[in-house]
GROMACS .gro file of C-alpha atoms in nm:
model
  104
    1UNK     CA    1  -1.823  -1.901  -1.907
    2UNK     CA    2  -2.087  -2.172  -1.942
    3UNK     CA    3  -2.324  -2.187  -2.236
    4UNK     CA    4  -2.690  -2.280  -2.215
    5UNK     CA    5  -2.935  -2.431  -2.464
    6UNK     CA    6  -3.304  -2.435  -2.373
    7UNK     CA    7  -3.497  -2.754  -2.456
    8UNK     CA    8  -3.819  -2.632  -2.295
    9UNK     CA    9  -3.932  -2.395  -2.022
   10UNK     CA   10  -4.237  -2.432  -1.797
   11UNK     CA   11  -4.370  -2.720  -2.008
   12UNK     CA   12  -4.689  -2.868  -1.863
   13UNK     CA   13  -4.663  -3.216  -1.716
   14UNK     CA   14  -5.036  -3.267  -1.773
   15UNK     CA   15  -5.012  -3.284  -2.154
   16UNK     CA   16  -4.813  -3.546  -2.346
   17UNK     CA   17  -4.620  -3.359  -2.615
   18UNK     CA   18  -4.278  -3.334  -2.773
   19UNK     CA   19  -4.129  -2.986  -2.778
   20UNK     CA   20  -3.987  -2.832  -3.094
   21UNK     CA   21  -3.641  -2.974  -3.164
   22UNK     CA   22  -3.335  -2.758  -3.106
   23UNK     CA   23  -3.049  -2.780  -3.359
   24UNK     CA   24  -2.709  -2.827  -3.199
   25UNK     CA   25  -2.448  -2.716  -3.448
   26UNK     CA   26  -2.214  -2.485  -3.258
   27UNK     CA   27  -1.924  -2.605  -3.041
   28UNK     CA   28  -1.952  -2.707  -2.760
   29UNK     CA   29  -2.310  -2.799  -2.854
   30UNK     CA   30  -2.228  -3.021  -3.149
   31UNK     CA   31  -2.307  -3.384  -3.228
   32UNK     CA   32  -2.080  -3.628  -3.051
   33UNK     CA   33  -1.986  -3.388  -2.771
   34UNK     CA   34  -2.118  -3.443  -2.419
   35UNK     CA   35  -2.347  -3.201  -2.242
   36UNK     CA   36  -2.517  -3.189  -1.904
   37UNK     CA   37  -2.896  -3.190  -1.907
   38UNK     CA   38  -3.065  -3.008  -1.620
   39UNK     CA   39  -3.430  -3.084  -1.539
   40UNK     CA   40  -3.611  -2.837  -1.316
   41UNK     CA   41  -3.949  -2.960  -1.194
   42UNK     CA   42  -4.208  -2.737  -1.030
   43UNK     CA   43  -4.516  -2.872  -0.854
   44UNK     CA   44  -4.484  -3.216  -1.015
   45UNK     CA   45  -4.744  -3.466  -0.894
   46UNK     CA   46  -4.862  -3.801  -1.022
   47UNK     CA   47  -4.625  -4.015  -1.225
   48UNK     CA   48  -4.518  -3.817  -1.532
   49UNK     CA   49  -4.244  -3.943  -1.762
   50UNK     CA   50  -4.017  -3.688  -1.925
   51UNK     CA   51  -3.751  -3.769  -2.185
   52UNK     CA   52  -3.464  -3.592  -2.351
   53UNK     CA   53  -3.435  -3.728  -2.702
   54UNK     CA   54  -3.176  -3.689  -2.976
   55UNK     CA   55  -3.194  -3.729  -3.351
   56UNK     CA   56  -2.946  -3.715  -3.637
   57UNK     CA   57  -3.218  -3.644  -3.896
   58UNK     CA   58  -3.522  -3.501  -3.710
   59UNK     CA   59  -3.728  -3.810  -3.792
   60UNK     CA   60  -3.594  -4.096  -3.581
   61UNK     CA   61  -3.555  -4.012  -3.210
   62UNK     CA   62  -3.343  -4.192  -2.950
   63UNK     CA   63  -3.418  -4.168  -2.580
   64UNK     CA   64  -3.108  -4.029  -2.411
   65UNK     CA   65  -3.250  -3.967  -2.066
   66UNK     CA   66  -3.578  -4.074  -1.907
   67UNK     CA   67  -3.705  -3.931  -1.579
   68UNK     CA   68  -4.008  -4.113  -1.443
   69UNK     CA   69  -3.950  -4.129  -1.069
   70UNK     CA   70  -4.007  -3.766  -0.973
   71UNK     CA   71  -3.836  -3.759  -0.635
   72UNK     CA   72  -3.651  -3.426  -0.653
   73UNK     CA   73  -3.712  -3.084  -0.804
   74UNK     CA   74  -3.373  -3.072  -0.982
   75UNK     CA   75  -3.201  -3.349  -1.177
   76UNK     CA   76  -2.872  -3.350  -1.368
   77UNK     CA   77  -2.734  -3.603  -1.617
   78UNK     CA   78  -2.460  -3.616  -1.879
   79UNK     CA   79  -2.564  -3.718  -2.232
   80UNK     CA   80  -2.402  -3.744  -2.573
   81UNK     CA   81  -2.540  -3.471  -2.796
   82UNK     CA   82  -2.714  -3.529  -3.129
   83UNK     CA   83  -2.767  -3.287  -3.418
   84UNK     CA   84  -3.119  -3.223  -3.288
   85UNK     CA   85  -3.242  -3.249  -2.931
   86UNK     CA   86  -3.584  -3.216  -2.774
   87UNK     CA   87  -3.780  -3.249  -2.451
   88UNK     CA   88  -4.075  -3.488  -2.461
   89UNK     CA   89  -4.344  -3.544  -2.196
   90UNK     CA   90  -4.454  -3.899  -2.282
   91UNK     CA   91  -4.669  -3.986  -1.979
   92UNK     CA   92  -4.870  -3.716  -1.804
   93UNK     CA   93  -4.881  -3.631  -1.436
   94UNK     CA   94  -5.160  -3.460  -1.245
   95UNK     CA   95  -4.992  -3.119  -1.205
   96UNK     CA   96  -4.668  -2.929  -1.251
   97UNK     CA   97  -4.421  -2.810  -1.510
   98UNK     CA   98  -4.075  -2.909  -1.628
   99UNK     CA   99  -3.795  -2.702  -1.775
  100UNK     CA  100  -3.490  -2.861  -1.937
  101UNK     CA  101  -3.157  -2.714  -2.041
  102UNK     CA  102  -2.825  -2.837  -2.176
  103UNK     CA  103  -2.522  -2.669  -2.022
  104UNK     CA  104  -2.157  -2.678  -2.119
   0.00000   0.00000   0.00000
């Protein structure tokens, strides 16, 4: 059975904002393991930039995945997990929402 961690659901693409970090401390969601990030975009227009970021300490964030060319409504990518993970809309679009999940 797959496990799911939610990084953000129905997050507006018209406001630049980092979502609250999610602590990953249970196997298989533990630092150093790999996980698959799933982006689900709804009604995305303009040129938004969305990032999945990881941090060991909650202060310094590394970009693990950047999606800026919105050409599909669903995107998948494998990333190495950090102790804390978050979804961050860094450049706004003109409409739409994004949801992001990590699956095992």
